[in-house]
Amino acid sequence: MPEDAGKKRYIRDFLHQVNTGAGFVDDIRIERVVNLPGSAEGSRAKSLSGRQISNLTQLLEDDLSHTFNNGYFTFRFVSAVTGGGKTSLLIYLHELAKTKPDYQNHSVVVDFQLSVFDEFIGKGFKKELYSHILAHTFHQLLHNKKLLESVKNVSEKVLMDYLAETQVPQLNAAQELMPFRTKFKKYIADNLDSLEEFFFYTISKVSAVDPNFSFIYLIDELDALIKFPDKIQETNLLFKQLIRRAKEKFGSKIRLLLIYLVGTANTTRSFIAEDSVLESLLGDSVINLSKGYTNEFELIRKKIDERIEGAYKGYKNFAQAWQEIQDIPLNPVNTLREFCQHYAGAVLEIHEKYFQEAPEQVFEGDSRELVKSECRQQWASYLSKKSYTLSAVSTTTVIAGHAFDSYIELLHNGHCVARAFGEDKNYELLSSPLEMFNQWLEEAKFKPDGTPGDLSFMIAPSCPPLLQRKLELKNIQFIKSDKVIPPPIPTPTPTPTPIPKPTSTATAFPINLNKANKSELTKVFKGTSIKQTTIDKLISDRNTKIYCDIDDMAFRLKLTTAAKKKLQTKFDKGEISFLEGIAPNRVTSMILEWAELHQEELSEN
């Protein structure tokens, strides 16, 4: 069986990921407000460039620009309570750098945790830290294919100046990080006296051949030093020397986002306070993150809730599940991590209670027409020639073992010369469908750089900004299209009132358009000018849609005004129905009869 993206259970995976409360989840990322230091509430920080900033994204992008675009040295402490978003901030900064080609193709980004050096703190810590940083730096300089060839060449030359002749080829041959790091640390331990000197020497040599090149080091878990209070002075000295060297020797004009050093509030405060020089150098460099506020929790809650609604509204038990979700209480004293764990965990339980086996609702807009329209625009220069035409927009098409929701071909004299693929979601786009769709495109030999080039689209009501950047980097275009959420499946209220015999203008058993077979539909649609292809679409769409009334059906099937009018006449006569066995006009009369019988009870209540 082909793999169909529309049948993947993305919502369940999404809830599990949020429920862990760990790391960075772009799917629920909100824009956190940043105030100036000294403010009573919110996260607090000051831009190093002097520009005005109001939120966390602006702050991080300003720091990246401060180094990448302006060439200045940047150092930050990030301080927050446990669960306040420290690690998320580091990962988000890394993601921002990766989604800008000018940054990604001219930098190394090294991230690690200080806890990996537990055994070295206070005992060769400085040497081990430099050794670790250099190993990761040179692994990227030698093996990152996105970097300039001149960067790799000069990096090899730097190593050849210090290492034995046979050692550099061995490092080039070690593609994976772990074996590379083991060899590198051994080689430099035998050949180098001052790792600090070598570190800055490397930076200067690489910058000489690529003036736009930057070095980024993101260091987490400063709290690992708490266990060694008597050795914190050595660590202070290490970082102070790095900062002073960058600021004094290089005049701060060194493309080195040296450290985003992350720890809890007490740790960072005591770390800086231990040294007056360090405190004077870093006074404006601290980012204080708040633990999380109720308004931030509400924004995350909204992102979760709207995806649940888009995926499952329309099922008969949705209203009950939705009410249970709305009744989940928020605890204002929670940190961001605690809130995510509590709320996503509670929603996950409700999801498994009501929607464990339910497929997610398919996109309710006309994604195939959207893809066709985009193709006409983007292939317009070809379609203006008689020899080029568009194929029909096919239903689910299997290519390389995967079932694409939308597929269309650009034909030249009847032969396919380019293809377009479409995937859609009924809620704000998640990261996981993008990853799956991109993998399918690769296996389908997607060629966006051809002449003409293939096209690909993801369609959804909205898309997070960072995810949209990732789409663009993968040559996938985002089409914003509002969803049409189907109403709940109607359930007639049973009543003991006997159903009178139908009049001569009504059918004894009206045709239920949500269940009738093709023969029955063809017969009942006689005289309406509705074609067989439209009947086929109606039957196909019923696998995922419930038609509620004439207006709903006319809109979805794009019926003409004349056809809609004729269907309305049949509906009024009781010949067709959207409920089983009961004509719509009879349902109304049943409700009125019940109300008349229970008038006294209704008046009392």
Coordinates of C-alpha atoms in Angstrom, one line a residue:
M1 CA 0.0 0.0 0.0
P2 CA 1.3 3.5 -0.8
E3 CA 2.0 5.8 2.1
D4 CA -0.5 8.6 2.3
A5 CA 0.6 11.8 4.1
G6 CA -3.0 12.7 4.9
K7 CA -3.4 9.5 7.1
K8 CA -0.4 10.2 9.3
R9 CA -1.1 10.8 13.0
Y10 CA 0.8 14.1 13.3
I11 CA -1.3 15.5 16.2
R12 CA -0.6 12.7 18.5
D13 CA 3.2 13.0 17.9
F14 CA 2.9 16.7 18.3
L15 CA 1.2 16.4 21.7
H16 CA 3.8 13.8 22.9
Q17 CA 6.6 16.2 21.9
V18 CA 5.1 19.1 23.8
N19 CA 4.4 16.9 26.8
T20 CA 8.1 16.1 27.3
G21 CA 8.7 19.8 28.1
A22 CA 12.2 19.5 26.8
G23 CA 14.2 21.4 24.3
F24 CA 12.8 23.7 21.6
V25 CA 9.4 23.0 19.9
D26 CA 8.9 25.5 17.1
D27 CA 5.3 24.3 16.7
I28 CA 4.3 26.0 19.9
R29 CA 6.9 28.8 19.9
I30 CA 5.4 32.2 20.9
E31 CA 6.9 35.6 20.7
R32 CA 8.1 36.5 24.2
V33 CA 8.1 40.2 25.1
V34 CA 11.5 41.6 26.2
N35 CA 11.7 44.7 28.4
L36 CA 14.8 46.7 29.3
P37 CA 16.8 45.7 32.4
G38 CA 15.2 47.0 35.6
S39 CA 11.6 46.4 34.4
A40 CA 9.4 44.8 37.0
E41 CA 7.9 42.1 34.7
G42 CA 8.7 40.0 31.7
S43 CA 12.0 38.9 30.2
R44 CA 14.7 41.6 30.3
A45 CA 17.7 42.4 28.1
K46 CA 19.4 45.2 26.3
S47 CA 20.5 45.1 22.7
L48 CA 24.3 45.2 22.1
S49 CA 23.9 47.2 18.9
G50 CA 21.9 50.0 20.4
R51 CA 18.8 49.2 18.3
Q52 CA 15.4 49.1 19.9
I53 CA 14.1 45.6 20.5
S54 CA 10.7 44.4 21.9
N55 CA 10.7 40.6 21.7
L56 CA 13.1 37.7 21.9
T57 CA 13.3 37.1 18.1
Q58 CA 14.4 40.7 17.5
L59 CA 17.0 40.3 20.3
L60 CA 18.5 37.1 18.9
E61 CA 18.5 38.4 15.3
D62 CA 20.1 41.6 16.5
D63 CA 22.9 39.6 18.1
L64 CA 23.4 37.5 15.0
S65 CA 23.5 40.7 12.8
H66 CA 25.9 42.3 15.4
T67 CA 28.4 39.5 14.6
F68 CA 27.6 38.3 11.1
N69 CA 26.8 41.7 9.4
N70 CA 28.8 44.1 11.5
G71 CA 31.7 41.9 12.5
Y72 CA 31.6 42.6 16.3
F73 CA 32.4 40.3 19.2
T74 CA 29.2 39.2 21.0
F75 CA 29.0 37.6 24.5
R76 CA 25.8 36.8 26.4
F77 CA 24.8 35.3 29.7
V78 CA 21.3 33.8 29.6
S79 CA 19.7 33.5 33.0
A80 CA 16.4 31.9 34.1
V81 CA 14.8 29.6 36.5
T82 CA 14.8 25.8 35.7
G83 CA 12.1 25.3 33.1
G84 CA 12.1 29.0 32.0
G85 CA 13.3 28.4 28.4
K86 CA 17.1 28.7 28.6
T87 CA 17.9 25.7 26.4
S88 CA 15.0 26.5 24.1
L89 CA 16.6 29.9 23.5
L90 CA 20.0 28.4 22.5
I91 CA 18.3 26.0 20.1
Y92 CA 16.2 28.8 18.6
L93 CA 19.3 30.9 18.1
H94 CA 20.9 28.0 16.3
E95 CA 17.8 27.5 14.1
L96 CA 17.7 31.2 13.2
A97 CA 21.3 31.0 12.0
K98 CA 20.7 27.8 10.0
T99 CA 17.7 29.3 8.1
K100 CA 19.7 32.2 6.7
P101 CA 22.0 31.0 3.9
D102 CA 24.4 33.9 4.3
Y103 CA 24.9 32.8 7.9
Q104 CA 24.8 29.1 7.4
N105 CA 27.4 29.0 4.6
H106 CA 29.8 31.3 6.4
S107 CA 30.0 29.9 9.9
V108 CA 30.6 27.1 12.4
V109 CA 28.1 26.7 15.2
V110 CA 29.2 24.5 18.1
D111 CA 26.8 23.8 21.0
F112 CA 27.5 21.7 24.0
Q113 CA 26.8 21.3 27.8
L114 CA 29.4 22.1 30.5
S115 CA 28.2 19.0 32.4
V116 CA 30.3 16.9 29.9
F117 CA 33.4 18.3 31.6
D118 CA 32.5 17.3 35.2
E119 CA 35.6 15.3 35.6
F120 CA 37.9 18.0 34.3
I121 CA 36.5 21.1 36.2
G122 CA 39.3 22.4 38.3
K123 CA 41.7 19.7 36.9
G124 CA 42.8 20.6 33.4
F125 CA 39.4 22.2 32.7
K126 CA 40.7 25.0 30.6
K127 CA 42.7 22.7 28.4
E128 CA 39.9 20.2 28.0
L129 CA 37.4 23.0 27.1
Y130 CA 39.6 24.5 24.4
S131 CA 40.4 21.0 23.1
H132 CA 36.6 20.2 22.8
I133 CA 35.8 23.5 21.1
L134 CA 38.7 23.2 18.7
A135 CA 37.8 19.6 17.8
H136 CA 34.2 20.6 16.9
T137 CA 35.3 23.7 15.1
F138 CA 37.8 21.9 12.8
H139 CA 35.4 19.0 12.2
Q140 CA 33.0 21.6 10.6
L141 CA 35.8 23.5 8.9
L142 CA 37.0 20.3 7.1
H143 CA 33.8 18.5 6.5
N144 CA 31.0 21.0 6.1
K145 CA 30.4 21.0 2.3
K146 CA 28.5 24.3 2.4
L147 CA 31.6 26.3 3.4
L148 CA 33.9 27.8 0.8
E149 CA 36.7 25.6 -0.5
S150 CA 39.2 28.3 0.5
V151 CA 38.0 27.9 4.1
K152 CA 38.7 24.2 4.1
N153 CA 42.1 24.7 2.4
V154 CA 43.3 27.3 4.9
S155 CA 42.1 25.1 7.8
E156 CA 44.1 22.2 6.5
K157 CA 47.1 24.5 6.2
V158 CA 46.8 25.7 9.8
L159 CA 46.7 22.0 11.0
M160 CA 49.7 21.1 8.8
D161 CA 51.7 23.9 10.4
Y162 CA 51.4 22.2 13.8
L163 CA 50.6 18.5 13.3
A164 CA 52.6 15.6 11.8
E165 CA 52.4 15.1 8.0
T166 CA 50.3 11.9 8.3
Q167 CA 47.8 13.3 10.8
V168 CA 45.9 15.8 8.7
P169 CA 44.9 13.2 6.0
Q170 CA 43.6 11.0 8.9
L171 CA 41.5 13.8 10.1
N172 CA 40.2 14.4 6.6
A173 CA 39.3 10.7 6.4
A174 CA 37.3 10.8 9.7
Q175 CA 33.9 12.0 8.5
E176 CA 32.0 11.2 11.8
L177 CA 32.4 13.6 14.7
M178 CA 33.3 11.1 17.5
P179 CA 36.3 9.4 15.8
F180 CA 37.4 12.8 14.5
R181 CA 37.3 14.3 18.0
T182 CA 39.3 11.4 19.5
K183 CA 42.1 11.7 16.9
F184 CA 42.1 15.5 17.0
K185 CA 42.4 15.8 20.8
K186 CA 45.3 13.3 20.8
Y187 CA 47.1 15.0 18.0
I188 CA 46.9 18.6 19.5
A189 CA 47.8 17.3 23.0
D190 CA 51.1 16.1 21.5
N191 CA 51.9 19.1 19.4
L192 CA 50.4 22.3 20.9
D193 CA 51.5 24.3 23.9
S194 CA 48.9 27.1 24.0
L195 CA 45.4 26.1 22.9
E196 CA 44.1 29.6 23.5
E197 CA 46.7 31.0 21.1
F198 CA 45.9 28.4 18.5
F199 CA 42.1 29.1 18.9
F200 CA 42.5 32.8 18.0
Y201 CA 45.2 32.0 15.4
T202 CA 42.6 29.8 13.6
I203 CA 40.0 32.5 13.7
S204 CA 42.3 35.1 12.2
K205 CA 43.4 32.7 9.4
V206 CA 39.9 31.7 8.4
S207 CA 38.7 35.3 8.5
A208 CA 41.5 36.3 6.1
V209 CA 40.1 34.1 3.3
D210 CA 36.4 34.6 4.1
P211 CA 35.9 38.0 5.8
N212 CA 32.2 37.2 6.4
F213 CA 33.0 34.0 8.4
S214 CA 31.8 33.8 12.0
F215 CA 32.3 31.4 14.9
I216 CA 29.4 30.7 17.2
Y217 CA 29.7 28.8 20.5
L218 CA 26.5 28.0 22.5
I219 CA 27.3 26.6 25.9
D220 CA 24.6 25.2 28.2
E221 CA 24.4 24.1 31.9
L222 CA 26.6 26.6 33.6
D223 CA 25.1 25.1 36.7
A224 CA 27.5 22.2 36.4
L225 CA 30.0 24.5 38.1
I226 CA 27.9 24.6 41.3
K227 CA 29.4 21.3 42.5
F228 CA 32.9 22.9 42.4
P229 CA 32.6 26.3 44.2
D230 CA 36.3 26.3 45.1
K231 CA 37.2 26.0 41.4
I232 CA 34.9 28.6 40.0
Q233 CA 37.7 31.2 40.0
E234 CA 39.6 29.2 37.4
T235 CA 36.5 29.2 35.2
N236 CA 36.0 32.9 35.7
L237 CA 39.6 33.5 34.6
L238 CA 39.2 31.4 31.5
F239 CA 36.2 33.3 30.2
K240 CA 37.6 36.7 31.4
Q241 CA 40.7 36.1 29.3
L242 CA 38.7 35.2 26.3
I243 CA 36.5 38.3 26.6
R244 CA 39.4 40.7 27.2
R245 CA 41.4 39.2 24.4
A246 CA 38.6 39.7 21.9
K247 CA 37.7 43.2 23.1
E248 CA 41.3 44.5 23.6
K249 CA 43.5 42.8 21.0
F250 CA 40.9 42.7 18.3
G251 CA 39.2 45.9 19.2
S252 CA 35.9 43.9 19.4
K253 CA 36.0 43.7 15.6
I254 CA 36.2 39.9 15.5
R255 CA 33.4 37.8 14.0
L256 CA 33.1 35.7 17.1
L257 CA 29.7 35.1 18.7
L258 CA 31.9 33.5 21.3
I259 CA 29.6 32.5 24.0
Y260 CA 25.9 32.3 24.8
L261 CA 26.5 30.9 28.3
V262 CA 23.4 29.6 29.9
G263 CA 22.5 28.9 33.6
T264 CA 20.0 29.4 36.3
A265 CA 19.6 32.9 37.8
N266 CA 21.5 32.3 41.0
T267 CA 24.4 30.6 39.1
T268 CA 24.9 33.4 36.6
R269 CA 24.5 36.1 39.2
S270 CA 27.2 34.6 41.5
F271 CA 29.4 33.7 38.5
I272 CA 29.6 37.4 37.4
A273 CA 29.7 38.8 41.0
E274 CA 32.8 36.7 41.8
D275 CA 34.9 39.0 39.6
S276 CA 34.5 42.8 39.4
V277 CA 36.3 43.0 36.1
L278 CA 34.0 40.4 34.6
E279 CA 31.0 42.3 36.0
S280 CA 32.1 45.5 34.4
L281 CA 32.6 43.8 31.1
L282 CA 29.3 42.0 31.0
G283 CA 26.9 44.4 32.8
D284 CA 24.7 44.8 29.7
S285 CA 25.2 41.3 28.3
V286 CA 22.7 39.4 30.5
I287 CA 19.4 38.1 29.2
N288 CA 17.0 37.4 32.0
L289 CA 14.2 35.2 31.0
S290 CA 10.9 35.2 33.0
K291 CA 9.6 31.8 34.2
G292 CA 6.5 32.3 32.0
Y293 CA 3.3 34.3 32.4
T294 CA -0.4 33.4 32.1
N295 CA -0.7 35.4 28.9
E296 CA 2.2 33.3 27.4
F297 CA 0.5 30.1 28.6
E298 CA -2.8 31.2 26.9
L299 CA -0.9 31.8 23.6
I300 CA 0.6 28.3 23.7
R301 CA -2.7 26.8 24.7
K302 CA -4.3 28.5 21.6
K303 CA -1.7 27.0 19.3
I304 CA -2.5 23.5 20.7
D305 CA -6.3 24.0 20.7
E306 CA -6.6 25.3 17.2
R307 CA -4.7 22.3 15.8
I308 CA -7.1 19.9 17.7
E309 CA -10.0 21.8 16.3
G310 CA -8.7 21.7 12.7
A311 CA -7.9 18.0 13.0
Y312 CA -11.1 16.6 14.6
K313 CA -14.0 19.1 14.5
G314 CA -16.8 17.5 12.7
Y315 CA -16.7 14.2 14.6
K316 CA -19.9 13.5 16.6
N317 CA -18.0 13.4 19.9
F318 CA -16.0 16.5 19.2
A319 CA -18.2 18.9 21.3
Q320 CA -17.7 16.8 24.4
A321 CA -14.0 16.4 23.9
W322 CA -13.7 20.2 23.2
Q323 CA -15.5 21.0 26.4
E324 CA -13.2 18.8 28.4
I325 CA -10.2 20.6 26.8
Q326 CA -11.6 24.0 27.6
D327 CA -12.1 22.9 31.3
I328 CA -8.3 22.1 31.8
P329 CA -7.2 24.6 34.4
L330 CA -4.1 26.8 34.0
N331 CA -1.7 27.2 37.0
P332 CA -0.2 30.7 37.0
V333 CA 2.8 29.7 39.1
N334 CA 4.0 27.1 36.6
T335 CA 7.1 27.6 34.5
L336 CA 6.9 27.3 30.8
R337 CA 8.1 23.7 31.0
E338 CA 5.6 22.8 33.7
F339 CA 2.7 24.3 31.8
C340 CA 3.6 22.4 28.6
Q341 CA 4.0 19.1 30.4
H342 CA 0.7 19.6 32.3
Y343 CA -1.5 21.0 29.5
A344 CA -0.2 18.8 26.6
G345 CA -0.4 15.8 28.9
A346 CA -4.1 16.5 29.7
V347 CA -5.0 17.2 26.1
L348 CA -3.2 13.9 25.1
E349 CA -5.4 12.0 27.5
I350 CA -8.5 13.5 26.0
H351 CA -7.2 12.8 22.5
E352 CA -6.7 9.2 23.2
K353 CA -10.1 9.0 24.9
Y354 CA -12.1 10.3 21.9
F355 CA -9.8 10.3 18.8
Q356 CA -7.5 7.4 19.2
E357 CA -8.6 5.7 16.0
A358 CA -10.0 8.8 14.2
P359 CA -8.2 10.0 11.1
E360 CA -7.4 13.7 11.0
Q361 CA -9.8 15.8 9.0
V362 CA -8.5 16.4 5.5
F363 CA -8.1 19.9 4.2
E364 CA -11.5 21.4 3.6
G365 CA -10.5 23.9 0.9
D366 CA -9.9 23.0 -2.8
S367 CA -6.2 22.4 -2.6
R368 CA -6.0 20.9 -6.2
E369 CA -7.4 24.1 -7.7
L370 CA -5.0 26.2 -5.6
V371 CA -2.1 24.1 -6.9
K372 CA -3.4 24.4 -10.5
S373 CA -3.7 28.2 -10.2
E374 CA -0.1 28.5 -8.9
C375 CA 1.2 26.3 -11.7
R376 CA -0.6 28.5 -14.3
Q377 CA 1.1 31.6 -12.9
Q378 CA 4.6 30.1 -12.4
W379 CA 4.7 28.2 -15.7
A380 CA 3.0 31.0 -17.6
S381 CA 6.0 31.6 -19.9
Y382 CA 5.7 28.0 -21.1
L383 CA 1.9 27.8 -21.2
S384 CA 1.8 30.9 -23.5
K385 CA 3.2 28.6 -26.2
K386 CA 0.8 26.2 -28.0
S387 CA 3.1 23.2 -27.5
Y388 CA 2.7 23.4 -23.7
T389 CA -0.3 22.3 -21.7
L390 CA -1.2 21.4 -18.1
S391 CA -2.4 17.9 -17.3
A392 CA -5.6 17.5 -15.3
V393 CA -5.1 17.9 -11.6
S394 CA -5.2 14.3 -10.5
T395 CA -6.6 12.8 -7.3
T396 CA -4.2 11.1 -5.0
T397 CA -1.3 10.0 -7.2
V398 CA 1.3 7.4 -6.2
I399 CA 4.9 8.2 -7.0
A400 CA 7.9 6.4 -5.6
G401 CA 5.5 4.5 -3.3
H402 CA 4.0 7.7 -1.8
A403 CA 0.5 9.0 -2.3
F404 CA 0.6 12.8 -3.0
D405 CA -2.6 14.7 -2.4
S406 CA -2.2 17.0 -5.4
Y407 CA -0.2 16.3 -8.5
I408 CA -0.1 18.0 -11.9
E409 CA 2.2 17.9 -14.9
L410 CA 3.5 20.4 -17.4
L411 CA 3.3 18.7 -20.8
H412 CA 5.3 19.6 -23.9
N413 CA 3.7 18.0 -27.0
G414 CA 2.1 15.5 -24.6
H415 CA 5.3 14.6 -22.7
C416 CA 5.9 15.5 -19.1
V417 CA 8.7 18.1 -18.7
A418 CA 8.0 19.3 -15.1
R419 CA 5.8 18.3 -12.2
A420 CA 4.0 20.0 -9.3
F421 CA 3.3 18.3 -5.9
G422 CA 0.9 19.5 -3.2
E423 CA 0.3 18.6 0.4
D424 CA -2.3 20.2 2.7
K425 CA -3.2 20.4 6.4
N426 CA -6.4 21.6 8.0
Y427 CA -4.5 23.4 10.8
E428 CA -1.4 25.6 11.4
L429 CA 1.5 23.7 9.8
L430 CA 3.6 21.4 12.0
S431 CA 7.3 20.5 11.5
S432 CA 6.7 16.8 11.1
P433 CA 4.5 17.0 7.9
L434 CA 7.2 19.2 6.3
E435 CA 9.9 16.6 7.1
M436 CA 7.8 13.8 5.7
F437 CA 6.8 15.8 2.5
N438 CA 10.4 16.8 1.9
Q439 CA 11.5 13.1 2.2
W440 CA 8.8 12.1 -0.3
L441 CA 9.9 14.8 -2.7
E442 CA 13.5 13.6 -2.5
E443 CA 12.4 10.0 -3.3
A444 CA 10.2 11.3 -6.2
K445 CA 13.4 12.9 -7.7
F446 CA 12.0 16.4 -7.2
K447 CA 14.0 18.8 -9.4
P448 CA 13.3 22.5 -8.6
D449 CA 16.3 23.7 -10.6
G450 CA 15.3 22.2 -13.9
T451 CA 14.3 24.2 -17.0
P452 CA 11.4 24.3 -16.4
G453 CA 11.7 23.4 -12.7
D454 CA 9.4 21.2 -10.6
L455 CA 7.2 23.0 -8.1
S456 CA 6.0 21.9 -4.6
F457 CA 3.4 23.4 -2.3
M458 CA 2.2 23.0 1.3
I459 CA -1.2 24.4 2.0
A460 CA -2.6 25.3 5.4
P461 CA -4.4 28.1 7.3
S462 CA -1.1 29.4 8.7
C463 CA 2.6 28.6 9.1
P464 CA 5.0 29.6 11.9
P465 CA 7.7 32.1 10.6
L466 CA 10.7 29.8 11.3
L467 CA 9.0 26.9 9.6
Q468 CA 8.2 29.0 6.6
R469 CA 11.9 29.9 6.3
K470 CA 12.7 26.1 6.3
L471 CA 10.1 25.6 3.6
E472 CA 11.8 28.2 1.4
L473 CA 15.2 26.6 1.9
K474 CA 13.8 23.3 0.6
N475 CA 12.1 24.9 -2.4
I476 CA 8.7 24.3 -1.0
Q477 CA 6.2 27.1 -1.3
F478 CA 3.6 27.9 1.3
I479 CA 0.1 28.7 0.3
K480 CA -2.1 30.2 3.0
S481 CA -5.7 29.1 2.6
D482 CA -8.4 29.3 5.2
K483 CA -9.9 26.0 6.2
V484 CA -13.6 25.2 6.2
I485 CA -14.3 23.2 9.3
P486 CA -17.2 20.9 8.9
P487 CA -20.1 21.1 11.4
P488 CA -20.7 18.2 13.7
I489 CA -22.5 15.2 12.2
P490 CA -26.2 15.9 12.8
T491 CA -28.1 13.5 15.0
P492 CA -32.0 13.8 14.9
T493 CA -33.8 13.8 18.2
P494 CA -36.0 10.7 18.6
T495 CA -39.6 11.3 19.6
P496 CA -42.6 9.1 20.2
T497 CA -44.7 11.2 17.8
P498 CA -45.8 8.9 15.0
I499 CA -44.6 9.9 11.6
P500 CA -47.6 10.6 9.3
K501 CA -47.7 9.1 5.8
P502 CA -46.0 11.2 3.2
T503 CA -48.0 13.5 0.9
S504 CA -48.2 12.8 -2.7
T505 CA -45.3 15.3 -3.4
A506 CA -43.0 13.6 -0.9
T507 CA -41.0 10.4 -1.2
A508 CA -41.8 7.7 1.4
F509 CA -38.1 7.2 2.0
P510 CA -36.1 10.3 0.7
I511 CA -32.7 9.6 -0.8
N512 CA -30.0 10.2 1.8
L513 CA -27.3 12.1 -0.2
N514 CA -24.7 11.1 2.4
K515 CA -25.3 7.4 1.9
A516 CA -26.9 6.8 -1.5
N517 CA -25.1 4.7 -4.1
K518 CA -24.3 6.0 -7.6
S519 CA -27.4 4.5 -9.2
E520 CA -29.7 6.1 -6.6
L521 CA -27.9 9.5 -7.0
T522 CA -28.1 9.4 -10.8
K523 CA -31.8 8.7 -10.6
V524 CA -32.6 11.4 -8.0
F525 CA -30.5 14.0 -9.8
K526 CA -32.2 13.4 -13.1
G527 CA -33.3 16.8 -14.5
T528 CA -30.8 18.8 -12.5
S529 CA -28.0 18.9 -15.1
I530 CA -25.6 17.4 -12.5
K531 CA -22.9 15.4 -14.4
Q532 CA -21.6 11.9 -13.6
T533 CA -18.1 13.4 -12.8
T534 CA -19.8 15.6 -10.1
I535 CA -21.6 12.5 -8.7
D536 CA -18.3 10.7 -8.6
K537 CA -16.7 13.6 -6.7
L538 CA -19.6 13.6 -4.2
I539 CA -19.2 9.9 -3.5
S540 CA -15.4 10.2 -3.2
D541 CA -15.6 13.2 -0.9
R542 CA -18.1 11.4 1.4
N543 CA -15.2 9.4 2.8
T544 CA -14.1 12.4 4.7
K545 CA -17.0 14.9 4.5
I546 CA -20.6 15.0 5.7
Y547 CA -22.9 17.2 3.6
C548 CA -25.2 19.2 5.8
D549 CA -27.5 21.2 3.5
I550 CA -28.0 22.4 -0.1
D551 CA -25.8 25.4 0.3
D552 CA -23.0 23.3 1.7
M553 CA -23.2 20.8 -1.1
A554 CA -23.5 23.5 -3.8
F555 CA -20.4 25.2 -2.5
R556 CA -18.2 22.1 -2.2
L557 CA -19.3 20.6 -5.6
K558 CA -19.3 24.1 -7.3
L559 CA -22.9 23.6 -8.6
T560 CA -24.5 26.1 -10.9
T561 CA -27.2 28.3 -9.6
A562 CA -29.8 26.4 -11.8
A563 CA -28.7 23.0 -10.4
K564 CA -28.8 24.4 -6.9
K565 CA -32.4 25.7 -7.4
K566 CA -33.6 22.3 -8.7
L567 CA -32.0 20.5 -5.8
Q568 CA -33.7 22.9 -3.4
T569 CA -37.1 22.0 -5.0
K570 CA -36.4 18.3 -4.5
F571 CA -35.3 19.0 -0.9
D572 CA -38.5 20.9 -0.2
K573 CA -40.6 18.1 -1.6
G574 CA -38.8 15.5 0.6
E575 CA -37.2 13.7 -2.3
I576 CA -33.7 14.1 -1.0
S577 CA -32.4 14.3 2.5
F578 CA -29.1 14.7 4.5
L579 CA -30.5 12.4 7.3
E580 CA -31.3 8.8 7.0
G581 CA -35.0 7.9 6.4
I582 CA -36.5 11.3 7.4
A583 CA -37.2 14.1 5.0
P584 CA -35.8 17.5 6.2
N585 CA -39.2 19.2 6.3
R586 CA -40.5 16.3 8.5
V587 CA -37.7 16.8 11.0
T588 CA -38.8 20.4 11.5
S589 CA -42.4 19.4 12.0
M590 CA -41.3 16.7 14.5
I591 CA -39.5 19.2 16.6
L592 CA -42.5 21.6 16.6
E593 CA -44.8 18.7 17.6
W594 CA -42.6 17.7 20.4
A595 CA -42.4 21.3 21.6
E596 CA -46.2 21.6 21.6
L597 CA -46.6 18.4 23.6
H598 CA -44.1 19.6 26.2
Q599 CA -45.1 23.2 26.3
E600 CA -46.0 23.2 30.0
E601 CA -42.6 21.7 31.0
L602 CA -40.7 24.1 28.9
S603 CA -42.6 27.1 30.4
E604 CA -41.8 25.9 33.9
N605 CA -38.1 25.6 33.1

